[in-house]
Each structure stands twice: as C-alpha cells, then as structure tokens.
C-alpha cells in the first residue's frame, strides 16, 4: 500500500506539464486553430523560466517569464496564420523548429547549471495525515494550479458565454463572423492562452522535473500533448485523464528498472512514444469518433469578407 | 496608405522570388543578431557563408551535407504535394542507417563486391519499412501521420542507441557507444579526391531528376498532385487516397533510408549514437524553400547545407553555439511562409483622401 505512494506522486509530477500543454492546446483547437508548435514553445518556456528563476531566485518570476516567452512565440504563429493566413501545419512545424533552435542558442551557457527545485508546499493539518497526506497534499503549487486550470478550462468551454462563442468559431468561423462574433480576436486569445500554458509546461520541466536546463529536454512531450488532445476527443476531462495515464506510463520505466527486469532501458524509454501511437490508433480507428468531436474548421484559415 | 489586395491570379514571379526574399530577410536578421552579439557583422558573414566554401575541401563538405538534405527534401516534397504530412524523415533516415549498417557489420571486413549494393538496398528497404508503419496506420486506422511519423523518430533513435550500447557495440571500442568501423568494401567511394564527398550526391541528384519526371510526367504523380491541390476533385475522379498515401510514404521512406546509409557508409564509417544533426527535420524547410519542386529543392538543400557549415564555422571561429544553425533554419521558414503571402496578394497604395472601399473582399478557403 505504502509502496504505491511514491509511484502516484511521481506520476502526478510527470503528468503535470502534459496537463498544462494539452489543456492549452485543447482551447486553441476548439477555436479551430491547429498549433503544432507546442514542442518549440515548451522549450522556449523551459529555458526562459530557468534563466529567470536563476537570475531572480524566484520560481514565480521563472514561471511568469516562461509564460511570457511562450506567448511571444505564439504571437508569431498567430500573426502568420491568422493575419497572413499561412498554412497552419507548416507554420506550427516552423514554430517548433524555431523554438528548438532558439532555445538551444540562448540556453547555450545555461546547460548543466543547478537551480533549486520548486519545493512541495505543506498544507497545515492535511499534509500530516498518513498516506492520504502524502498522496494528495504533498505537491508543489503548480500541481494544484494545474487542477485549477482544468476546472477553469472545463467551466470556460461548457458554461461561459465567450467559451460558447469560441466553440462556435471553431465549428464555423463564417457563421460566427456573420452574426458579429470577433473571429480573429477570439482565435488570437486562444493562441496566446495556448502559448502561455505551453511555456509554463516547459518551465515545469526545467524547474521541477529535472530541474536543470538541457538542450531539447522536452523530448517529444509537446507532441505527446498534441496526441492527448486527440485522445481526449477535444474534451478537457478526458485530456486530463489521458495525461495522468501517460504520466503513469513514463514513470513505469523507472519502477521497471527498480525491479531489475531483463529489458534494455532503451525499450522502456520507448514506452511513452509507442503508447502514443497505440492510443491514437484506438481513438482514430472509427472515423466517426473524430468526425463527431473534432472542431469542424480545425486547421482551416479564415479570411473575413468585408 | 498601403493595403493588401488579392491578385487576380497567383504571381508566378513571386513563387520564385519569395524564397530569395526570405533568404534576404534571414540575412538581415543575422546581421542584426551578429551586431547585437558584439561581432563585426561583415566579418561574421564572411566566416559564416563564404569561408566554409572557399576551398575544394569546403565545396566537398557542402555537397556532403547536401546529400541527405536533398534526398529527404525531395522525398518529403512528394508527400507534401499530396497533403501527406510525413515529418519523420529523421526516423526513416535512422532506420535506413541501421538496416544498411547491419548488413555492413555482417560483411565485416569482407571484400565482397556484393556488400555495397546490398547495404544500399537494405538502407532503402529499412527506411521504407519504417515509413510503411504510418502508411498502414493512416490507411487502415485513419491515424494522423504527423504524430505517428514523429513518434517513430524517437523510437528509431532509441533502437539505434540500444544497438550501439548493446549487441552491436565494438568490443574493442573502449566502451564508446559505437559499432566497429566498416571495411573498405563497405565504405562509399570518394567522388572528388581531397574531399570527403561520396557518390551519394550523384545518387541524390539523379533521384531528384527521377522525382521530377515522376511528379510531372506520370499518371501516379498527377494523381498525387490533384489530391493535394483539390482533394474533392481527386475523390470525384476516383483517385485512391490510400494509394497516394502509400506511394508518398514509401518513396520518402526509401529516399530517407538511402540518405541514412549514405551517411554511415560515407563520412561516419560506422554506426554510432548520433548519425544526423537533424537532417530529416531540416529537410522539411528544404522542401518548402524549394517550392516542393525537385530542382528548387537542390538549391534549398545547398543553402541549408551552407547553414550547417556556417554554424560549425561560427562555433570554431567566433565561439558562438552551433545551435545558431537551428535558429537560422527556423527564421528562414518563418520568413518564407510570410513572403509567400505575396504570391496571392499584393500591396496596393490606397488614396487616403477618398472614402475607404467597402466592396467585400474575396475569402480564402
């Protein structure tokens, strides 16, 4: 029973960056925009957050800087795809390639330097409860904020007026535009939100998970977040469940090594990537699942007439 | 005041001018960047773009790095034209290197004249087999090829890592994660003496020509172009989408696999943990900058190769991180996407004294 506690705890830590990145992308895609640049924005967030936290000694400043860096990159994407109507797939790929290059360039002198890991917070009375306290109340503040983010996004998409507008724009920007909804502004806000969450997800890697800056340290997590949005059929609840499942898969390898299973570590490291493919196959196997859930205008440019 | 106005027909001049404009913008950004870093921009430019290719050896290095970029770029462009988004050429390259390298290790130091043809064949088949996975999953299970090809990049690199750490590790290699060096018969002949460039560049150029003939002169190539330009028309004409996906992925996989074997049987000479500095990803930019056209891609691959050489030179000569290459690559693609706007639109001077025109502008699908 007690042995499960560290397993759950490390799963939560592994899942948290995926939750940030995937929830942000869910909002972006529900507005009809496909941003494949998460990986690049995460890396920029990771290096910006690391540099800022080292310079100021404050994790809060680090995460704020990471969010700002993610937003800056997402604005390039927004300008190109929304104003200039470039191909969203190509622009997203460009964003990732640019982010990989830029983060490696600016992070050149930061590689290998230490930073203090963001500490778990203690909640008086609750953290001290045996087992339950360790399971639920022994995490860093970003874990709790990720839960809050989930609640917020779920409420925003299903209950708020502007969330409904955003979904309408994602289904049919032409109709939304015709009844006077601000397509461009809404999509911009969604893209910016996605940039901020991806930046925070990256900083979680460099300030909590590792905690240090390593070139290309996201190692495909941005792409896994994209797959999670499909896995969750664009619904926040399922996206979060998927993120925890993936967190479990990534942690499994550590425990398998602990049990000294006769499997090379490389094959255990393949698990998250192989799992992503398998999960995509399961979800996409029935084209109706995708057709019924995917925002109808996803990936299409929209040019308002008059 | 200037205003964007849609052209009646897309400008063919801008189609060709846009990559040049993008390269110019990239250079201007580079100028500012070097200045900001406290380097003399003209000297930095010379070191980055001129010095690396001012010797025969340098030209050889340029062609050497052009080879994988050209092979992968041409292969990717075949798919992009048909809206098949294979972005995992890096993984197909790695699998080609593993398959071809495995054959080379099997031959050992043998002088067999069969070794090289079999290695090349294995490399091509290895890349094809790796690309067959996303083709099968897309056609059979409707699975997005972007994510699958990308995940397979990570998996292929882990397979390679396992091989060079484990079963294929050189027992006399002082524990370095690398295989034994390939024998003479398992190494590609050098094309120009005094350089490292191999016959791979000849294969690559020949295949670019074949790809051009395929996409321009064959019915299969035509079907793929229609599928990319007008999917509804392709469906109405009864062109099989599945067949297009298979052709696009298998051709690209084969070409990327060939690129992989050209690398390990050429300049590298063995299998090791890292065999490509991201050629498969850079080839995405090469394909776009070359207008998805094999001849254009030759120029795109040369430019990208120069960026790699310049990055190495900047690292040695100016103490700048070689990651500057990736930065320039990303910038180049951004600028290209932006300047492509002028293919379909033009800037028009609007007389601000008159009332603004209110006629609806055409929408872009």
XYZ file of C-alpha atoms in Angstrom:
671
model
C 0.000 0.000 0.000
C 2.704 2.460 1.082
C 4.803 1.493 -1.961
C 2.121 2.965 -4.191
C 2.545 6.437 -2.729
C 5.833 7.390 -4.456
C 4.504 5.846 -7.667
C 1.413 8.027 -7.629
C 3.420 11.075 -6.631
C 5.904 10.693 -9.483
C 3.066 10.005 -11.917
C 1.435 13.291 -10.938
C 4.704 15.174 -11.426
C 5.221 13.524 -14.824
C 1.655 14.323 -15.901
C 1.568 17.975 -14.828
C 3.454 19.510 -17.798
C 1.333 17.405 -20.158
C -1.812 18.774 -18.495
C -0.721 22.391 -18.959
C 0.318 21.930 -22.568
C -2.627 19.746 -23.585
C -5.313 21.868 -21.902
C -3.933 24.958 -23.628
C -3.911 23.212 -26.988
C -7.468 21.977 -26.361
C -8.664 25.573 -26.128
C -6.638 26.538 -29.224
C -8.034 23.666 -31.270
C -11.593 24.252 -30.075
C -11.277 27.712 -31.677
C -10.383 25.994 -34.962
C -6.632 26.626 -34.905
C -4.109 23.772 -35.035
C -0.836 24.845 -33.407
C 1.816 22.158 -33.911
C 4.413 24.379 -32.252
C 3.890 23.207 -28.654
C 7.264 21.463 -28.548
C 9.015 24.689 -29.552
C 7.052 26.845 -27.103
C 7.746 24.359 -24.289
C 11.485 24.502 -24.937
C 11.475 28.300 -25.002
C 9.432 28.283 -21.798
C 11.869 25.839 -20.225
C 14.922 27.954 -20.987
C 13.254 31.300 -20.208
C 11.831 30.006 -16.924
C 15.163 28.507 -15.942
C 17.116 31.662 -16.757
C 14.635 33.935 -14.969
C 14.424 31.728 -11.888
C 18.216 31.569 -11.666
C 18.606 35.303 -12.114
C 15.976 36.305 -9.556
C 15.879 33.288 -7.279
C 12.110 33.310 -7.574
C 10.176 30.424 -9.105
C 7.174 32.698 -9.526
C 9.188 35.003 -11.760
C 10.502 31.932 -13.573
C 7.054 30.638 -14.438
C 5.877 34.139 -15.387
C 8.846 34.554 -17.715
C 8.165 31.125 -19.217
C 4.544 32.041 -19.876
C 5.626 35.341 -21.435
C 8.155 33.576 -23.668
C 5.522 31.061 -24.782
C 3.138 33.921 -25.540
C 5.804 35.751 -27.551
C 6.320 32.707 -29.745
C 2.602 32.060 -30.074
C 2.146 35.645 -31.291
C 4.460 34.913 -34.235
C 2.292 31.893 -35.005
C -0.870 33.945 -34.585
C 0.350 36.721 -36.861
C 1.354 34.292 -39.607
C -1.680 32.004 -39.513
C -4.406 34.460 -38.522
C -3.296 37.679 -40.255
C -1.306 36.286 -43.158
C -3.282 33.026 -43.390
C -0.301 30.785 -43.821
C -0.741 27.027 -43.710
C -1.231 26.108 -40.038
C 0.585 22.788 -40.265
C 3.666 24.312 -41.899
C 3.671 27.308 -39.545
C 3.358 25.099 -36.477
C 6.273 22.973 -37.668
C 8.258 26.156 -38.262
C 7.465 27.267 -34.716
C 8.800 24.004 -33.316
C 11.975 24.115 -35.438
C 12.495 27.764 -34.465
C 11.874 27.079 -30.789
C 14.301 24.153 -30.760
C 16.989 26.318 -32.407
C 16.362 29.478 -30.382
C 16.231 27.678 -27.024
C 19.471 25.833 -27.749
C 21.076 29.108 -28.811
C 20.076 31.235 -25.821
C 20.460 28.334 -23.377
C 23.989 27.580 -24.555
C 25.606 28.916 -21.373
C 22.932 27.604 -19.009
C 23.320 23.893 -19.709
C 24.218 21.867 -16.647
C 23.865 24.717 -14.124
C 21.862 23.934 -10.996
C 18.649 25.551 -9.866
C 16.725 24.883 -6.695
C 13.816 22.586 -7.300
C 10.399 24.097 -6.653
C 9.538 22.653 -3.241
C 6.255 20.935 -2.355
C 4.025 23.077 -0.195
C 2.840 21.985 3.205
C -0.818 22.418 3.983
C -1.305 22.675 7.766
C -3.267 19.737 9.076
C -3.680 17.968 5.734
C -0.114 17.123 4.693
C 0.442 15.445 8.029
C -2.332 12.871 7.506
C -0.650 9.480 6.972
C -0.781 8.117 3.376
C -3.594 10.421 2.287
C -1.487 13.464 3.087
C 1.388 12.094 1.027
C -0.924 11.074 -1.802
C -2.908 14.285 -2.134
C -1.324 17.129 -0.213
C 2.379 16.887 -0.816
C 2.880 18.547 -4.179
C 4.303 21.806 -5.454
C 1.975 24.692 -6.111
C 1.989 24.173 -9.907
C 0.287 20.776 -9.471
C -2.621 22.361 -7.621
C -2.753 25.164 -10.165
C -2.982 22.573 -12.955
C -6.105 21.182 -11.284
C -7.467 24.718 -11.035
C -6.632 25.238 -14.706
C -8.590 22.120 -15.599
C -11.629 23.306 -13.662
C -11.311 26.737 -15.251
C -10.990 25.429 -18.818
C -13.854 22.986 -18.330
C -16.073 25.770 -16.990
C -14.931 28.183 -19.703
C -15.688 25.815 -22.579
C -19.009 24.496 -21.320
C -20.535 27.203 -19.162
C -19.247 30.620 -20.182
C -20.694 32.737 -22.959
C -17.323 33.531 -24.503
C -16.430 29.835 -24.345
C -19.543 29.057 -26.346
C -18.533 31.732 -28.850
C -15.081 30.174 -29.112
C -16.564 26.757 -29.843
C -18.923 28.234 -32.414
C -15.965 29.868 -34.137
C -14.177 26.528 -34.120
C -17.118 24.850 -35.809
C -17.909 27.545 -38.362
C -15.981 30.810 -38.382
C -18.051 32.097 -41.321
C -21.328 31.754 -39.438
C -19.841 33.168 -36.233
C -18.496 36.112 -38.204
C -21.857 36.675 -39.885
C -23.622 37.040 -36.541
C -20.991 39.524 -35.416
C -18.633 37.406 -33.325
C -14.990 38.519 -33.346
C -13.332 35.520 -35.030
C -9.837 36.952 -35.286
C -9.699 38.345 -31.743
C -11.076 35.156 -30.201
C -8.631 32.967 -32.079
C -5.773 35.281 -31.102
C -6.711 34.998 -27.440
C -6.904 31.215 -27.727
C -3.476 31.039 -29.398
C -1.989 33.316 -26.708
C -3.509 31.161 -23.970
C -2.007 28.074 -25.585
C 1.373 29.803 -25.734
C 1.275 30.705 -22.051
C 0.346 27.191 -20.919
C 2.972 25.593 -23.170
C 5.585 27.968 -21.740
C 4.557 27.038 -18.182
C 4.667 23.340 -19.113
C 8.233 23.821 -20.327
C 9.271 25.651 -17.159
C 7.811 22.800 -15.108
C 10.364 20.530 -16.799
C 13.340 22.785 -16.115
C 12.328 23.970 -12.626
C 10.614 20.931 -11.109
C 11.039 17.676 -13.008
C 14.724 17.700 -13.885
C 15.487 20.565 -12.504
C 18.058 21.994 -14.901
C 18.249 23.132 -18.497
C 19.180 20.524 -21.090
C 19.063 21.163 -24.833
C 15.907 19.618 -26.325
C 14.799 18.492 -22.862
C 11.101 18.274 -23.736
C 11.932 15.119 -25.756
C 8.645 14.962 -27.628
C 6.361 15.900 -24.725
C 4.888 18.725 -26.802
C 3.921 16.226 -29.477
C 2.522 13.831 -26.887
C 0.383 16.727 -25.617
C -0.959 17.139 -29.161
C -1.798 13.444 -29.260
C -3.514 13.781 -25.870
C -5.912 16.358 -27.302
C -6.964 13.833 -29.948
C -7.041 11.072 -27.330
C -9.308 13.231 -25.199
C -11.542 13.931 -28.210
C -11.113 17.667 -27.513
C -12.775 17.331 -24.076
C -10.800 18.678 -21.076
C -11.816 15.889 -18.694
C -10.615 13.125 -20.985
C -7.490 15.101 -21.845
C -6.559 15.277 -18.161
C -7.299 11.582 -17.618
C -5.096 10.836 -20.633
C -2.308 12.996 -19.218
C -2.310 11.049 -15.939
C -2.300 7.748 -17.842
C 0.715 8.950 -19.815
C 2.385 10.177 -16.674
C 1.962 6.635 -15.356
C 3.473 5.128 -18.485
C 6.536 7.395 -18.327
C 7.046 6.517 -14.670
C 6.625 2.801 -15.256
C 10.103 2.574 -16.740
C 11.707 3.875 -13.561
C 9.958 1.252 -11.476
C 10.706 -1.477 -14.002
C 14.378 -0.570 -13.684
C 13.966 -0.746 -9.929
C 12.712 -4.313 -10.242
C 15.689 -5.117 -12.493
C 13.529 -6.529 -15.296
C 15.693 -8.021 -18.053
C 14.599 -5.370 -20.571
C 17.095 -2.847 -22.007
C 16.391 0.678 -20.753
C 16.015 1.906 -24.341
C 12.936 -0.253 -24.800
C 11.415 1.040 -21.595
C 12.120 4.597 -22.779
C 10.170 3.824 -25.962
C 7.011 3.161 -23.949
C 5.546 6.708 -23.984
C 6.105 7.048 -27.732
C 4.746 3.590 -28.537
C 1.811 4.213 -26.199
C 1.046 7.451 -28.064
C 0.830 5.577 -31.359
C -1.334 2.808 -29.883
C -3.665 5.290 -28.231
C -4.048 7.258 -31.476
C -4.881 4.073 -33.351
C -7.545 3.138 -30.800
C -9.179 6.568 -30.878
C -8.953 7.186 -34.624
C -9.917 3.653 -35.697
C -13.524 4.718 -36.002
C -13.614 7.809 -38.262
C -16.944 8.811 -36.706
C -15.288 9.442 -33.330
C -13.089 12.048 -34.960
C -15.773 13.492 -37.220
C -18.186 13.950 -34.318
C -15.676 15.544 -31.967
C -13.090 17.407 -33.980
C -13.860 21.117 -34.403
C -15.128 21.358 -37.978
C -12.883 24.243 -39.030
C -9.717 22.847 -37.414
C -6.672 23.829 -39.435
C -8.529 25.965 -41.975
C -7.696 29.628 -42.465
C -10.469 32.166 -42.273
C -10.486 35.451 -44.136
C -13.402 37.665 -43.104
C -15.183 39.263 -46.033
C -15.957 42.941 -45.531
C -1.554 54.084 -47.120
C -0.858 50.564 -48.302
C -3.410 47.831 -48.377
C -3.276 44.136 -49.216
C -5.206 43.278 -52.323
C -5.847 39.850 -53.691
C -4.260 39.176 -57.072
C -6.492 38.006 -59.886
C -4.113 35.105 -60.481
C -1.277 33.885 -58.270
C 2.001 35.527 -59.219
C 4.438 33.033 -60.702
C 7.220 35.574 -60.318
C 6.620 35.756 -56.579
C 6.673 31.962 -56.347
C 10.343 32.126 -57.256
C 11.161 35.483 -55.698
C 9.668 34.571 -52.324
C 12.465 32.146 -51.258
C 15.072 34.736 -52.257
C 13.219 37.411 -50.307
C 13.013 35.077 -47.313
C 16.741 34.329 -47.505
C 17.413 38.077 -47.666
C 15.264 38.700 -44.579
C 17.120 35.903 -42.801
C 20.450 37.506 -43.682
C 19.254 40.883 -42.426
C 18.156 39.309 -39.143
C 21.547 37.607 -38.992
C 23.200 40.995 -39.493
C 21.284 42.426 -36.521
C 21.946 39.309 -34.447
C 25.701 39.361 -35.043
C 25.779 43.086 -34.266
C 23.817 42.532 -31.068
C 26.276 39.829 -30.033
C 29.106 42.323 -30.438
C 30.591 40.737 -33.576
C 31.526 42.618 -36.693
C 28.638 41.586 -38.973
C 30.607 41.656 -42.230
C 33.378 39.558 -40.762
C 30.822 37.185 -39.258
C 29.067 36.869 -42.624
C 32.348 36.088 -44.307
C 33.138 33.451 -41.700
C 29.619 32.006 -41.822
C 28.766 31.984 -45.511
C 31.950 32.433 -47.589
C 34.956 30.946 -45.836
C 33.480 27.434 -45.388
C 33.156 27.044 -49.182
C 36.294 28.863 -50.305
C 38.318 25.669 -50.738
C 37.888 22.400 -52.633
C 37.543 20.623 -49.301
C 34.865 23.110 -48.288
C 32.905 22.550 -51.504
C 33.154 18.834 -50.796
C 31.742 19.342 -47.310
C 28.925 21.436 -48.788
C 27.992 18.649 -51.214
C 28.404 16.043 -48.493
C 25.827 17.713 -46.251
C 23.637 18.488 -49.259
C 23.227 14.761 -49.954
C 20.933 13.752 -47.064
C 19.083 17.079 -47.169
C 18.374 16.668 -50.879
C 17.280 13.040 -50.586
C 14.963 13.698 -47.655
C 13.721 17.009 -49.080
C 12.746 15.517 -52.428
C 11.058 12.584 -50.688
C 9.120 14.814 -48.296
C 8.036 17.126 -51.120
C 6.396 14.216 -52.946
C 4.231 13.701 -49.889
C 3.610 17.388 -49.100
C 2.319 17.878 -52.654
C -0.302 15.228 -51.957
C -1.028 16.635 -48.453
C 0.656 13.660 -46.804
C 2.400 15.198 -43.804
C 5.323 12.907 -43.206
C 7.561 14.811 -40.796
C 9.527 11.785 -39.633
C 12.189 11.605 -42.335
C 14.712 11.725 -39.496
C 13.405 8.392 -38.217
C 13.322 6.817 -41.668
C 16.907 8.008 -42.173
C 17.912 6.405 -38.879
C 16.228 3.101 -39.768
C 17.933 3.107 -43.175
C 21.253 3.601 -41.438
C 20.507 0.764 -39.010
C 19.416 -1.681 -41.728
C 22.268 -0.823 -44.111
C 24.776 -0.620 -41.269
C 23.656 -4.027 -40.047
C 24.458 -5.500 -43.465
C 27.862 -3.784 -43.394
C 28.633 -5.278 -39.980
C 27.508 -8.690 -41.202
C 30.004 -8.472 -44.071
C 32.705 -7.323 -41.630
C 35.997 -6.758 -43.414
C 34.986 -8.888 -46.416
C 35.998 -7.606 -49.850
C 32.794 -8.861 -51.444
C 31.596 -6.620 -54.257
C 28.073 -7.518 -53.162
C 28.478 -5.657 -49.893
C 27.797 -2.119 -51.072
C 24.778 -2.881 -53.302
C 23.224 -4.940 -50.511
C 23.878 -2.205 -47.959
C 22.213 0.396 -50.168
C 19.296 -1.934 -50.788
C 18.932 -2.682 -47.080
C 19.093 1.024 -46.282
C 16.320 1.833 -48.743
C 14.188 -1.061 -47.523
C 14.795 -0.112 -43.887
C 13.553 3.416 -44.484
C 10.588 2.111 -46.471
C 9.634 -0.369 -43.767
C 9.711 2.389 -41.153
C 7.541 4.615 -43.353
C 5.166 1.725 -44.005
C 4.043 1.857 -40.357
C 2.416 5.327 -40.605
C 1.118 4.446 -44.088
C -0.587 1.331 -42.747
C -1.963 3.071 -39.663
C -3.250 6.017 -41.706
C -4.904 3.948 -44.424
C -6.214 1.188 -42.155
C -6.942 3.017 -38.887
C -7.287 6.656 -40.004
C -4.404 7.617 -37.714
C -2.805 11.036 -38.170
C 0.560 10.535 -39.897
C 2.102 13.702 -38.419
C 2.119 12.353 -34.885
C 2.925 8.749 -35.830
C 5.920 9.628 -38.024
C 7.220 11.917 -35.291
C 6.859 9.338 -32.511
C 8.695 6.845 -34.732
C 11.655 9.264 -34.879
C 12.135 8.918 -31.126
C 11.656 5.151 -31.268
C 14.179 4.702 -34.105
C 16.789 6.721 -32.213
C 16.265 4.547 -29.149
C 16.638 1.395 -31.276
C 19.938 2.750 -32.615
C 21.045 3.685 -29.107
C 20.264 0.184 -27.870
C 22.180 -1.440 -30.750
C 25.352 0.615 -30.300
C 25.251 0.252 -26.500
C 24.408 -3.436 -26.640
C 24.543 -6.112 -29.313
C 26.449 -4.150 -31.984
C 28.913 -2.381 -29.740
C 32.531 -2.620 -30.811
C 34.207 -4.911 -28.215
C 37.483 -3.055 -28.775
C 35.892 0.390 -28.776
C 36.891 1.344 -25.207
C 33.229 1.245 -24.215
C 32.244 4.033 -26.623
C 28.664 3.528 -27.819
C 29.616 2.759 -31.415
C 29.962 -0.229 -33.721
C 33.108 -1.475 -35.389
C 34.302 0.667 -38.278
C 33.114 -0.526 -41.683
C 35.633 -2.211 -44.018
C 36.885 -0.658 -47.259
C 34.363 -2.543 -49.399
C 31.622 -1.338 -47.038
C 32.556 2.320 -47.413
C 31.364 4.503 -50.276
C 33.992 5.677 -52.744
C 35.028 9.310 -52.564
C 33.869 11.306 -55.590
C 36.390 14.178 -55.578
C 39.832 13.398 -54.214
C 40.933 15.665 -51.394
C 37.377 15.878 -50.053
C 35.009 13.602 -48.144
C 32.116 13.840 -50.615
C 30.943 10.428 -51.828
C 28.918 9.101 -54.735
C 25.856 9.694 -52.592
C 25.462 13.197 -54.054
C 25.275 11.694 -57.564
C 22.528 9.295 -56.462
C 20.717 12.191 -54.805
C 20.863 14.413 -57.890
C 19.765 11.540 -60.127
C 16.847 10.762 -57.829
C 15.819 14.422 -57.773
C 15.569 14.229 -61.562
C 13.623 10.958 -61.394
C 11.275 12.504 -58.834
C 10.710 15.466 -61.139
C 9.825 13.133 -64.020
C 7.593 11.105 -61.682
C 5.592 14.073 -60.469
C 5.395 15.868 -63.837
C 5.138 13.086 -66.399
C 3.480 10.070 -64.817
C -0.163 9.406 -64.065
C 0.625 8.386 -60.474
C 2.405 11.704 -59.955
C -0.513 13.585 -61.469
C -2.991 11.827 -59.178
C -0.944 12.854 -56.161
C -0.816 16.486 -57.265
C -4.565 16.603 -57.802
C -5.100 15.060 -54.368
C -3.043 17.851 -52.843
C -4.476 20.750 -54.820
C -8.107 19.677 -54.999
C -8.989 16.720 -52.777
C -12.641 16.831 -53.796
C -11.736 16.640 -57.492
C -9.407 13.729 -56.797
C -12.141 11.861 -54.951
C -14.650 12.603 -57.736
C -12.194 11.315 -60.336
C -11.894 8.117 -58.336
C -8.222 8.562 -57.442
C -7.433 6.339 -54.499
C -6.363 8.364 -51.474
C -4.912 5.270 -49.860
C -2.691 4.553 -52.834
C -1.370 8.133 -52.728
C -0.552 7.830 -49.051
C 1.296 4.553 -49.586
C 3.273 5.901 -52.561
C 4.169 9.155 -50.795
C 5.345 7.481 -47.614
C 7.183 4.575 -49.230
C 9.058 6.812 -51.690
C 10.063 9.221 -48.961
C 10.994 6.400 -46.612
C 13.186 4.833 -49.273
C 14.939 8.100 -50.066
C 15.465 8.941 -46.393
C 16.766 5.403 -45.830
C 19.234 5.899 -48.672
C 20.308 9.157 -47.027
C 20.920 7.224 -43.819
C 23.127 4.604 -45.419
C 24.995 7.300 -47.369
C 25.848 8.940 -44.038
C 27.011 5.855 -42.121
C 28.784 4.288 -45.127
C 30.257 7.666 -46.046
C 31.633 10.305 -43.696
C 30.785 8.441 -40.462
C 32.050 4.963 -41.414
C 30.326 3.133 -38.546
C 27.130 3.117 -36.541
C 27.107 5.436 -33.553
C 24.611 7.025 -31.218
C 24.116 10.179 -33.252
C 24.233 9.958 -37.015
C 22.324 13.044 -38.115
C 22.209 16.598 -36.761
C 18.528 16.797 -37.649
C 18.799 16.464 -41.442
C 15.337 14.906 -41.590
C 13.764 17.935 -39.898
C 15.816 20.498 -41.805
C 14.635 18.742 -44.970
C 11.102 19.940 -44.192
C 12.377 23.501 -44.616
C 14.362 22.454 -47.685
C 11.202 21.077 -49.294
C 9.258 24.288 -48.678
C 12.013 26.643 -49.710
C 12.457 24.581 -52.889
C 8.760 25.116 -53.667
C 8.180 21.338 -53.371
C 9.886 21.123 -56.761
C 12.877 18.770 -57.128
C 15.009 21.356 -58.962
C 14.167 24.041 -56.431
C 14.950 21.591 -53.648
C 18.512 21.190 -54.978
C 19.068 24.900 -54.300
C 17.245 24.670 -50.979
C 19.458 21.762 -49.897
C 22.615 23.662 -50.866
C 21.504 26.677 -48.818
C 20.615 24.544 -45.816
C 23.918 22.695 -46.088
C 25.699 26.055 -46.060
C 23.830 26.968 -42.872
C 25.160 23.789 -41.223
C 28.721 24.561 -42.354
C 28.360 28.183 -41.255
C 27.111 27.070 -37.834
C 30.173 24.871 -37.385
C 32.450 27.679 -38.539
C 30.741 30.154 -36.190
C 31.328 27.756 -33.320
C 35.021 27.400 -34.063
C 35.787 30.901 -35.323
C 33.565 33.097 -33.165
C 32.770 30.974 -30.138
C 29.053 31.068 -30.962
C 26.973 27.987 -30.219
C 26.415 25.843 -33.325
C 22.711 25.943 -32.400
C 22.725 29.194 -34.386
C 22.083 26.916 -37.381
C 18.737 25.849 -35.953
C 17.867 29.459 -35.264
C 18.552 30.462 -38.863
C 16.608 27.438 -40.143
C 13.523 28.368 -38.144
C 13.769 32.026 -39.163
C 14.101 31.062 -42.815
C 10.898 29.034 -42.759
C 9.008 31.781 -40.911
C 10.109 34.395 -43.440
C 9.278 32.107 -46.325
C 5.755 31.483 -45.047
C 5.293 35.232 -44.648
C 6.696 36.232 -48.044
C 4.553 33.547 -49.698
C 1.661 35.861 -48.905
C 2.697 37.938 -51.905
C 2.053 35.048 -54.279
C -1.678 35.567 -53.811
C -1.779 39.156 -52.575
C -0.129 42.412 -53.493
C 0.351 45.705 -51.743
C -1.704 48.470 -53.230
C -1.486 52.155 -52.482
C -4.816 53.435 -51.281
C -5.526 57.139 -51.579
C -6.384 58.099 -48.038
C -8.322 61.174 -49.199
C -11.123 59.116 -50.688
C -13.532 57.008 -48.724
C -12.253 53.536 -47.998
C -13.546 50.938 -50.386
C -16.288 48.865 -48.879
C -16.631 46.195 -51.526
C -16.324 42.740 -49.997
C -13.001 41.067 -50.454
C -12.893 37.543 -51.640
C -12.424 34.990 -48.958
C -9.643 32.499 -48.787
C -10.686 28.944 -48.334
